[in-house]
Coordinates of C-alpha atoms in Angstrom, one line a residue:
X1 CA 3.4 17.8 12.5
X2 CA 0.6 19.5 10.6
X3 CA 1.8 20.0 7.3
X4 CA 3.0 16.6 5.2
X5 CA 6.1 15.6 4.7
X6 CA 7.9 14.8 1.1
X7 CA 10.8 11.9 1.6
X8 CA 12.8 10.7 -0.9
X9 CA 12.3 7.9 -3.4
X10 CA 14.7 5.6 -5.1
X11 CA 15.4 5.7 -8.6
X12 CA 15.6 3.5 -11.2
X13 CA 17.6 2.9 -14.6
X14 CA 15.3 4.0 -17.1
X15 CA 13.8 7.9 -16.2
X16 CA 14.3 11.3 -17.6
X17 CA 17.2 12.8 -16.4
X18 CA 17.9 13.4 -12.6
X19 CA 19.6 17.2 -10.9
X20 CA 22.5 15.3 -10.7
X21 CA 22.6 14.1 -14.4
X22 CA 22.0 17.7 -15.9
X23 CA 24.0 19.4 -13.7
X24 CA 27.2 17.1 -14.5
X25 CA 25.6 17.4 -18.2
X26 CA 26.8 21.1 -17.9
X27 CA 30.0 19.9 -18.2
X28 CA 32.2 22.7 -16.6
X29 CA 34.2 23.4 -13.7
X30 CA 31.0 24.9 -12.4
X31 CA 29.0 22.1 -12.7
X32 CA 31.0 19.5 -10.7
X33 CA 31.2 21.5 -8.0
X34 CA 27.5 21.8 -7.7
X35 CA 27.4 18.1 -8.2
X36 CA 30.3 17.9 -5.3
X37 CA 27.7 19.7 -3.6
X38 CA 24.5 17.9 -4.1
X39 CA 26.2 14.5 -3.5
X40 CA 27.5 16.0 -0.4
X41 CA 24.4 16.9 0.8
X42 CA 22.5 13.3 -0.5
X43 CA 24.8 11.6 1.7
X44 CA 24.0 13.4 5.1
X45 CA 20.2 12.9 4.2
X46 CA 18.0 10.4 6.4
X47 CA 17.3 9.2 2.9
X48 CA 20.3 8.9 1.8
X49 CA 20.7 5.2 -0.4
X50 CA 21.1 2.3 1.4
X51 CA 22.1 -0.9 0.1
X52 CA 20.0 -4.4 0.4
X53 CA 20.6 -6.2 3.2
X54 CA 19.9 -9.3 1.8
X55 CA 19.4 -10.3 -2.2
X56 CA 16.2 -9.5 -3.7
X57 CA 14.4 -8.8 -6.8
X58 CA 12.0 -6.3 -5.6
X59 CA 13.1 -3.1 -5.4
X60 CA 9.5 -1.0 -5.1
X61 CA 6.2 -1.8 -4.1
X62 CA 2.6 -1.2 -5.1
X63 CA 0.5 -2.1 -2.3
X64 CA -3.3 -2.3 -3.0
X65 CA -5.4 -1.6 0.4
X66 CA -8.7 -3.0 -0.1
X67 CA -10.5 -1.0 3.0
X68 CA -13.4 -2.8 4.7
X69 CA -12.4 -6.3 4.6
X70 CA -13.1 -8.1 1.1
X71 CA -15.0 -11.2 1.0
X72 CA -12.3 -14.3 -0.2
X73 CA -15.5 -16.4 0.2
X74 CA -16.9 -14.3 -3.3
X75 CA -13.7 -13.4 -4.7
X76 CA -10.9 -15.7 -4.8
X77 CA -11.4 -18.8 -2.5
X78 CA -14.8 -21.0 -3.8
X79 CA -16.9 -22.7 -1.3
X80 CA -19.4 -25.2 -2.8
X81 CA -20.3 -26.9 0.9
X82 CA -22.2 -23.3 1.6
X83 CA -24.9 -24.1 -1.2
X84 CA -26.2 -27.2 0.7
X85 CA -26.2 -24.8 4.1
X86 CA -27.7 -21.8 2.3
X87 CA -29.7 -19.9 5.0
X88 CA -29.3 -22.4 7.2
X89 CA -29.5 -21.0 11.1
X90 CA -27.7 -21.5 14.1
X91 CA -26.8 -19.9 17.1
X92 CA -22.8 -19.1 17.8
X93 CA -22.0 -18.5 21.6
X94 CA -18.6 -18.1 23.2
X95 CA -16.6 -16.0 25.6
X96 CA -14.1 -15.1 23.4
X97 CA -16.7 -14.0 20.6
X98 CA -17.6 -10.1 20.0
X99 CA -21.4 -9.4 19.7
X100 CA -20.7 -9.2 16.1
X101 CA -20.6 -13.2 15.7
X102 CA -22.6 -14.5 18.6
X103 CA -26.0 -14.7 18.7
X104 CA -28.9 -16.3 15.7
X105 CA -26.6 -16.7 12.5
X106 CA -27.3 -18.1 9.3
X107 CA -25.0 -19.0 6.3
X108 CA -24.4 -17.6 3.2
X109 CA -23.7 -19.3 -0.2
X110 CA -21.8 -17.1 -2.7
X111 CA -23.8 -15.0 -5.5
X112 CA -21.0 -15.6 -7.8
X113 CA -19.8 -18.4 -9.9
X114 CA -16.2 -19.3 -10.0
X115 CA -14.1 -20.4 -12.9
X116 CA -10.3 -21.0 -13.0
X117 CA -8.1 -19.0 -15.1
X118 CA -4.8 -19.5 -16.9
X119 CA -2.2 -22.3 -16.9
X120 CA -2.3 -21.7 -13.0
X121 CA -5.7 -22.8 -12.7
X122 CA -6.1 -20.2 -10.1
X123 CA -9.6 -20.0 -8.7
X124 CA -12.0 -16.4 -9.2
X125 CA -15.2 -15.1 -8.9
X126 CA -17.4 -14.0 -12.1
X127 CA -17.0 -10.2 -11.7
X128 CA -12.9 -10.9 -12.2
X129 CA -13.0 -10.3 -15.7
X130 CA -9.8 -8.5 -16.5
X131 CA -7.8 -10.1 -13.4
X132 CA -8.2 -13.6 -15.2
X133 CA -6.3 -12.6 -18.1
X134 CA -3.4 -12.1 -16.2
X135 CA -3.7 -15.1 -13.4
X136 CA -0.7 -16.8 -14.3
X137 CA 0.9 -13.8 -12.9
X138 CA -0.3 -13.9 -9.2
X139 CA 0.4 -15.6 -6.5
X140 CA -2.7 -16.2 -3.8
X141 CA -2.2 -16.9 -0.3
X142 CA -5.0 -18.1 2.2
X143 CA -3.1 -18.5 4.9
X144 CA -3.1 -15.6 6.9
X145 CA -4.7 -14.3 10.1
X146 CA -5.0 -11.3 12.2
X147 CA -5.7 -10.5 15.7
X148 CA -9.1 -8.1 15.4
X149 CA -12.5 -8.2 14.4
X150 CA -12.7 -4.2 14.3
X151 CA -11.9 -2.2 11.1
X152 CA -9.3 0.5 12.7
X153 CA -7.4 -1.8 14.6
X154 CA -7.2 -4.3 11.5
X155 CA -6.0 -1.8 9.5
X156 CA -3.1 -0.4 12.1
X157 CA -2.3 -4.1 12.2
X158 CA -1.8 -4.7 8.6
X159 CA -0.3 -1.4 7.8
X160 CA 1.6 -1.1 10.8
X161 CA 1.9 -4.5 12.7
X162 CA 0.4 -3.0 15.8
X163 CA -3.0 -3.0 16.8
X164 CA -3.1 0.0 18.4
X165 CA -1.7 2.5 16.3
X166 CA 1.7 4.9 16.7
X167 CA 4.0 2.6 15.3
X168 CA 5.7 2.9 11.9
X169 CA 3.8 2.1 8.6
X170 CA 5.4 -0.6 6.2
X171 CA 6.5 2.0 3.4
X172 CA 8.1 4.2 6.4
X173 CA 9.9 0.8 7.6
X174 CA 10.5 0.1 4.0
X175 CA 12.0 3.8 2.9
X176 CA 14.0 3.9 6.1
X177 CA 15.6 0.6 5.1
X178 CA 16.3 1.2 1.8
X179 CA 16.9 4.6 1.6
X180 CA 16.3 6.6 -1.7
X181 CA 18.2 7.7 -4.4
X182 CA 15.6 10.5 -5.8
X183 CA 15.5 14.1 -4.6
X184 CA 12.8 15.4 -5.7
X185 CA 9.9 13.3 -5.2
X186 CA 8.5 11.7 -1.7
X187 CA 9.7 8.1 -1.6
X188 CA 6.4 6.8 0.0
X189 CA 3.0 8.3 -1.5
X190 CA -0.6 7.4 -0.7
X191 CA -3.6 7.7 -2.8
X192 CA -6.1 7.3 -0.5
X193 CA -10.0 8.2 -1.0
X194 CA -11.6 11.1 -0.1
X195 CA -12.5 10.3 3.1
X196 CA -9.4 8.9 4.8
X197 CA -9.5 5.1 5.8
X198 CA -10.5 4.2 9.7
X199 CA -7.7 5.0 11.7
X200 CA -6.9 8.1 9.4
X201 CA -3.2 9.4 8.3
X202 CA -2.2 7.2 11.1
X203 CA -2.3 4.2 8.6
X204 CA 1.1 5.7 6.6
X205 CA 2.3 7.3 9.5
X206 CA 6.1 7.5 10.4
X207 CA 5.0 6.3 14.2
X208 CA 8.7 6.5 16.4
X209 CA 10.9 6.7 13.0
X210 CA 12.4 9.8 12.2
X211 CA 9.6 12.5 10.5
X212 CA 11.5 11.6 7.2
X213 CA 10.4 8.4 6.4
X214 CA 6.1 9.5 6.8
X215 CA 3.8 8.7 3.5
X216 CA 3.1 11.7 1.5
X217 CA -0.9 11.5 0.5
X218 CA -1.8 13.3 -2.5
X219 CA -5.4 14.2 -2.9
X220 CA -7.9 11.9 -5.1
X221 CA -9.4 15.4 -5.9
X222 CA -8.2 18.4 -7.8
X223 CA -4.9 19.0 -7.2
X224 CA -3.0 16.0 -5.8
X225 CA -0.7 18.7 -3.9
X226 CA -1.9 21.9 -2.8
X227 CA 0.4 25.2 -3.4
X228 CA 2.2 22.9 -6.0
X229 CA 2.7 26.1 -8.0
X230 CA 3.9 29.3 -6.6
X231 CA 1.4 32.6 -6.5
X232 CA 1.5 34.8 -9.5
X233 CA 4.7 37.4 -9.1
X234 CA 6.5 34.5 -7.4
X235 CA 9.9 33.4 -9.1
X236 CA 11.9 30.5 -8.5
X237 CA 14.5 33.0 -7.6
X238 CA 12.7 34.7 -5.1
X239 CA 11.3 31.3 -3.3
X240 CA 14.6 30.0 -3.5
X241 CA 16.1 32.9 -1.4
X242 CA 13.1 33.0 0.8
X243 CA 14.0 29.2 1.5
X244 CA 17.4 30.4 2.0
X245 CA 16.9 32.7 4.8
X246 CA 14.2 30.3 6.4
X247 CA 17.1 27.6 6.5
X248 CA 19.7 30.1 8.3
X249 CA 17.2 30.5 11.0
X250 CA 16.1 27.1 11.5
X251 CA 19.7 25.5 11.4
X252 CA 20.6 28.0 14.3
X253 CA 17.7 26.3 16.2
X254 CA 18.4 23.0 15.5
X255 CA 22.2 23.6 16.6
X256 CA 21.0 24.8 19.9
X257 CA 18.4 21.6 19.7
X258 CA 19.6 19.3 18.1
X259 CA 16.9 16.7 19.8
X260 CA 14.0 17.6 17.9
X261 CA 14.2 15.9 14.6
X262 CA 10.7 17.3 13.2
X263 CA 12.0 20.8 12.7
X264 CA 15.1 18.6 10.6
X265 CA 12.5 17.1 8.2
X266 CA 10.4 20.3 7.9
X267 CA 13.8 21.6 6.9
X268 CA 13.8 18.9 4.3
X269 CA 10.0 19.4 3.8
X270 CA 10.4 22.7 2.3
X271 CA 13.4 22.1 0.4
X272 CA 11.6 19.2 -1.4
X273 CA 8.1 20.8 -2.2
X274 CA 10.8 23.7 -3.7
X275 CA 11.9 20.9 -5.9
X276 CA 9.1 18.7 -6.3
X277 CA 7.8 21.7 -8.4
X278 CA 9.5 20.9 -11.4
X279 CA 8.8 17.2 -11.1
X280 CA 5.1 16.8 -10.1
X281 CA 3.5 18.5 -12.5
X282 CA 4.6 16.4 -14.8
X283 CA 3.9 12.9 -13.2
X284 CA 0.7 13.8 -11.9
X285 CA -0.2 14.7 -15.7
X286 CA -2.1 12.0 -16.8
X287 CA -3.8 13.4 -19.8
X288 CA -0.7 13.0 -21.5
X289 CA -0.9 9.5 -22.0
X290 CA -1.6 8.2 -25.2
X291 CA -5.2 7.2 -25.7
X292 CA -4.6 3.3 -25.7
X293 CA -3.1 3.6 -22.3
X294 CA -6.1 5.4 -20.6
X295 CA -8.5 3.3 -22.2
X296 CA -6.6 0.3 -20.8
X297 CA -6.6 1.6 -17.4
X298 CA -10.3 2.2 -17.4
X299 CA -10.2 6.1 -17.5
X300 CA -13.1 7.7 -19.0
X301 CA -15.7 5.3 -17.7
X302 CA -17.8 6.1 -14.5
X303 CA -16.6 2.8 -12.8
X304 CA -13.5 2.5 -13.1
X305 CA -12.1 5.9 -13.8
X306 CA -11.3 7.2 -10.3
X307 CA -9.4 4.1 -10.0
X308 CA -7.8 3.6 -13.0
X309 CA -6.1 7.2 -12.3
X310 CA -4.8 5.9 -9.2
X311 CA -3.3 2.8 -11.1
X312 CA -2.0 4.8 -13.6
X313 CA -0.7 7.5 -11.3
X314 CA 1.3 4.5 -9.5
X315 CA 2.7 3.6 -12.3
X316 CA 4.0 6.8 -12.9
X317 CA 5.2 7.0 -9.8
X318 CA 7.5 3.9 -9.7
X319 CA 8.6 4.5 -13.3
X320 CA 10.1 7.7 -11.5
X321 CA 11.7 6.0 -9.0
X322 CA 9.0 6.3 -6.1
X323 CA 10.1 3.4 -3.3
X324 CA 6.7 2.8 -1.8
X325 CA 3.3 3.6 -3.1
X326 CA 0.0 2.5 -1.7
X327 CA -3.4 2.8 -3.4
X328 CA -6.7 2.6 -1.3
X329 CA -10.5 1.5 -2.0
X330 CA -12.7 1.6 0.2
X331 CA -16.2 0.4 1.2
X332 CA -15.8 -3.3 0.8
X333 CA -17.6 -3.5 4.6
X334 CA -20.6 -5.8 2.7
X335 CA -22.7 -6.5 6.0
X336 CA -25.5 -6.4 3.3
X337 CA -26.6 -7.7 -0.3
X338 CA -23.2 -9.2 -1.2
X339 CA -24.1 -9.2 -4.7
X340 CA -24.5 -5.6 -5.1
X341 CA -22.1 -4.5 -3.3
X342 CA -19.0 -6.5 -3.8
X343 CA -20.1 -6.7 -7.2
X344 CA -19.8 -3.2 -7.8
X345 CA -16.6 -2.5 -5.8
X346 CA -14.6 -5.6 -8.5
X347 CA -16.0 -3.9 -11.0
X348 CA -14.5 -0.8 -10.0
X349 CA -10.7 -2.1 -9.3
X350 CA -10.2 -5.4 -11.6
X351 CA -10.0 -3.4 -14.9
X352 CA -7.4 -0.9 -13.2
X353 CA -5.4 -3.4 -11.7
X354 CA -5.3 -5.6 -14.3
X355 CA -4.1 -3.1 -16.4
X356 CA -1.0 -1.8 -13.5
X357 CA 0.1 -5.4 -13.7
X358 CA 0.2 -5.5 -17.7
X359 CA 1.6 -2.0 -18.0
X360 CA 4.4 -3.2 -15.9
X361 CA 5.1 -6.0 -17.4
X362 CA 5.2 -4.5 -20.8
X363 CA 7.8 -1.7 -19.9
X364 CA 9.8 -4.0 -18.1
X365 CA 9.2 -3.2 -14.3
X366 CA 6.9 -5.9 -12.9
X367 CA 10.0 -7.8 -12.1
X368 CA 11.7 -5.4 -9.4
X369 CA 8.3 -3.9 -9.2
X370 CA 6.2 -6.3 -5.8
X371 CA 2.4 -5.4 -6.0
X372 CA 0.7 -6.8 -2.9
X373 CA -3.4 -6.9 -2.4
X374 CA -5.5 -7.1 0.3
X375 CA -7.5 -5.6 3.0
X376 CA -7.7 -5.8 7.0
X377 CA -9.2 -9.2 7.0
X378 CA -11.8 -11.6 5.8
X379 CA -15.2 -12.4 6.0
X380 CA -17.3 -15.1 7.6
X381 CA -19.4 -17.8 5.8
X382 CA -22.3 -16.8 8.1
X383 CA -24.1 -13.7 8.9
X384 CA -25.8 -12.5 11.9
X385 CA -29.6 -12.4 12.1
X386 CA -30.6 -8.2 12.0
X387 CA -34.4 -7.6 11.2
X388 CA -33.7 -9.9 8.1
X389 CA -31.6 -12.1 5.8
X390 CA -30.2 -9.3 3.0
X391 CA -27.0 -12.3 2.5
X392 CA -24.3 -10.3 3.9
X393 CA -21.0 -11.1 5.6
X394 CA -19.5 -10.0 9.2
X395 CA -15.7 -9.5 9.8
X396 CA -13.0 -12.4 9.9
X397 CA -9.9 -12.0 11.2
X398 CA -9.0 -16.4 10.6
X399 CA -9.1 -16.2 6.8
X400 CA -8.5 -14.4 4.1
X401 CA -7.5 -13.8 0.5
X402 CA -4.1 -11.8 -0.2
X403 CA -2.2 -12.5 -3.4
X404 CA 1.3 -10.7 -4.5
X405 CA 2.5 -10.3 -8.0
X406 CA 6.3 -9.6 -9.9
X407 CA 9.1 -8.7 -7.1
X408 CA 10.3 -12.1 -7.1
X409 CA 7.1 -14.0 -5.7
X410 CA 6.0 -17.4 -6.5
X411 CA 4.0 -16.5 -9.5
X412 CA 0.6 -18.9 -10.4
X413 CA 1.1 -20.7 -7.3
X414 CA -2.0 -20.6 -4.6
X415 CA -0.5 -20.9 -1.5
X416 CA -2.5 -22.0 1.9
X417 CA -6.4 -23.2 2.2
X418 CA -9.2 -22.3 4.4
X419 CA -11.5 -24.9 5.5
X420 CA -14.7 -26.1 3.3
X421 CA -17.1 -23.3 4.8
X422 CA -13.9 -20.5 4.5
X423 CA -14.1 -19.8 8.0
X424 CA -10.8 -20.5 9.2
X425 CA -7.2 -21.3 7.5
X426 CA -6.1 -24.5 7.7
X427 CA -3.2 -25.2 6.0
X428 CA 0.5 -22.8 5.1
X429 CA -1.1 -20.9 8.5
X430 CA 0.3 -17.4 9.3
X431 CA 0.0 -14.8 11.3
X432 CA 0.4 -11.5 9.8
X433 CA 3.7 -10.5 11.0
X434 CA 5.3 -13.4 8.8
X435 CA 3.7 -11.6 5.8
X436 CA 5.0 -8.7 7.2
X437 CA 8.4 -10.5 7.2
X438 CA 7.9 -11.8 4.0
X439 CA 7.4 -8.5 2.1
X440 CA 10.6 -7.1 3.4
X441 CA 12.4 -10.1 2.9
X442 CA 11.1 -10.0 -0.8
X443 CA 12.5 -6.2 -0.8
X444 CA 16.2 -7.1 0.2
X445 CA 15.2 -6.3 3.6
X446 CA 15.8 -8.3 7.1
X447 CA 13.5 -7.7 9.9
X448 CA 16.0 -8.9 12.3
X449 CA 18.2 -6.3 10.7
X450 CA 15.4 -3.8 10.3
X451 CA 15.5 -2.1 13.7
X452 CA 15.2 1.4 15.2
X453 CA 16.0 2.0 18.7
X454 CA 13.2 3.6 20.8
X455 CA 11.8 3.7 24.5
X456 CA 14.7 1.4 25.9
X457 CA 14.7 -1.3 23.1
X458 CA 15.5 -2.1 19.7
X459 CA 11.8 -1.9 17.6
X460 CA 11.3 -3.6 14.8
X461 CA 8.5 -3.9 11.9
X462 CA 7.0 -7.3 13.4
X463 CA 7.0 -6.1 17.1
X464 CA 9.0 -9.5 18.4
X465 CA 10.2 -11.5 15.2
X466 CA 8.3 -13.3 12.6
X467 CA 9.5 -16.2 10.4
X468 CA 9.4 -16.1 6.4
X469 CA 7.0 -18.0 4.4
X470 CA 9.2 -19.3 1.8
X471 CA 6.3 -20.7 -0.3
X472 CA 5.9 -17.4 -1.6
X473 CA 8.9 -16.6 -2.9
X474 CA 10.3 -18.1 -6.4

């Protein structure tokens, strides 16, 4: 499809008033039969609410896509044995290594010093300034592994669970699971960067589930959804009867093909970006928070501002009832001058994120609320030899960093280890479909359950089965 499309979202207990509330707030004759109506039509949705197929705290997520593949080795997992090998070479050969990590190498001591934070003790780099104020309230894993060394593949893997792309992202798997219980905003959104991560759209795609369930990016720039508002001369009442017609037409063509379920969710498409017009403008608002609460989030300051809207806006979102919402930054591909560069890009998220996870808290939401962070893998202790040593780091798909927070997960625990040069996990070892596994699990969701039938077979978020890592959860 070209245009995007806008699913539902689940609600939640504390929001202005729904459709449904103010039109059974009219309180005549009238107005339960238009709420006969709407829950009528709610129930023949693809979106329609579902309930949790198994118990779960978690009932949205924030997932925090750190694109490029952040460094645990300088963020969150210390290794002191790299000082005494400091630019030490070597040379690594192998038939199963890429051209990336054979050859000359040398290693690479971190630029950062570590402290531990909180009653946890949990273990982070010197840039982390705001993230250590609220360590007791993550939960670190460094067990996990992928299968590729290459960024677009990574990222299908770890959005997706396939390598190769086409298959269903984890907020499509997640909003066809769970269903949603709002009408009139997308159930899984994307803030991604300007320029879209490797892979492209393809990385929130809806892959063989119905069109429904694909994320719904909104743009980091200007408006976050073209058209939003309707050309001068326009009123509701005219688009609404344009909408009209355009639905008599399209229902005869999906009676007489009833196959193609993308002219179904267009259908859908249309009548939510009718309705999302009332609603959007005033989430995507962000001005009109008080002055505390931007300050908090970093706005107003040339690091972490573009950010801290995202964090903000995600928020916003789930306060509203969004299901799934995932947040990209980009650039963390340090191949050179670690310092500078990862430096730079914690500066720009820690603030923000920090703040998301306080916000929450404070309101009442982190608990049903899972925040997940991460990227497509880690990095090596070593880098290769390339007209110079500028103490960089190649790609490591055999450790990393990811750590989860509220949504019932095993808070101010650190879960898994990597070996003493942070080259490859060693113990509470994963592969990434068990994470995969996990996060549903921790959403009331059962990936043996979970299935969709397609080409011949049941499919399923994990491709073949995974097994959950009960460590993480509480």
């Amino acid at each position: 499809m070209n245009s995007p499309l806008f699913p539902c979202a689940g609600a939640r207990a504390l929001h202005a008033p729904t459709r449904r509330e103010f039109v059974y707030g009219l309180g005549t004759s009238l107005g339960s039969v238009a709420l006969t109506s709407l829950l009528a039509a709610e129930a023949r949705s693809p979106l329609a609410p579902k309930p949790q197929q198994v118990p779960a705290r978690a009932k949205n997520c924030i997932f925090l896509m750190m694109e490029g593949g952040p460094s645990h080795i300088d963020c969150f997992d210390p290794k002191p044995a790299l000082e005494k090998l400091h630019l030490k070479e070597f040379v690594r050969e192998g038939a199963m290594k890429s051209a990336m990590e054979s050859g000359k190498r040398y290693y690479v001591r971190s630029p950062f010093k570590f402290a531990q934070h909180g009653q946890s003790g949990a273990w982070m780099s010197e840039p982390w300034q705001h993230l250590a104020k609220v360590a007791d309230e993550l939960c670190f894993y460094r067990g996990c592994q992928v299968d590729s060394v290459n960024h677009p593949t990574a990222m299908y893997q770890m959005n997706c669970g396939n390598r190769f792309g086409g298959d269903p992202a984890l907020g499509a798997w997640v909003s066809y699971g769970l269903g949603s219980v709002n009408q009139d905003l997308p159930g899984f959104v994307v803030l991604p960067e300007i320029s879209y991560p490797q892979g492209g759209s393809a990385n929130w795609g809806n892959g063989y589930l119905p069109a429904d369930f694909q994320g719904t990016p909104l743009r980091p720039k200007g408006s976050p959804v073209l058209d939003l508002q309707p050309p001068p001369g326009i009123s509701p009442q005219h688009q609404r009867a344009n909408l009209d017609l355009l639905t008599q037409l399209n229902q005869k063509h999906v009676n007489n093909h009833p196959w193609h379920d993308e002219l179904k969710a267009r259908m859908n498409n249309y009548e939510l970006a009718f309705r999302m017009q009332m609603q959007v403008p005033e989430v995507i608002d962000l001005e009109k928070e008080d002055a505390a609460t931007k300050t908090m989030y970093g706005m107003g300051q040339d690091a972490t501002d573009a950010f801290g809207r995202k964090c903000l806006l995600a928020r916003k979102l789930v306060e509203k009832g969004v299901r799934f919402v995932q947040l990209y930054a980009g650039t963390w591909d340090s191949h050179d001058y670690i310092e500078r560069a990862h430096g730079n890009l914690i500066r720009q998220v820690d603030q923000p994120i920090a703040a998301l996870i306080a916000d929450l808290k404070q309101r009442g939401l982190l608990e049903d609320t899972l925040i997940v962070w991460c990227g497509e893998f880690g990095r090596t202790p070593d880098n290769g030899v390339r007209g110079g040593t500028q103490y960089g780091r190649d790609h490591n798909p055999k450790a990393m960093t990811m750590w989860f927070a509220g949504g019932g997960v095993k808070a101010g625990h650190t879960i898994g280890a990597t070996d003493d040069r942070g080259m490859e996990a060693i113990e509470e070892v994963h592969h990434v479909r068990d994470v995969h596994v996990t996060l549903l699990r921790l959403l009331g969701l059962d990936d043996n359950k979970l299935t969709f039938y397609h080409a011949g077979r049941f499919k399923q978020l994990s491709q073949f089965g995974g097994q959950v890592i009960d460590k993480l959860i509480a």
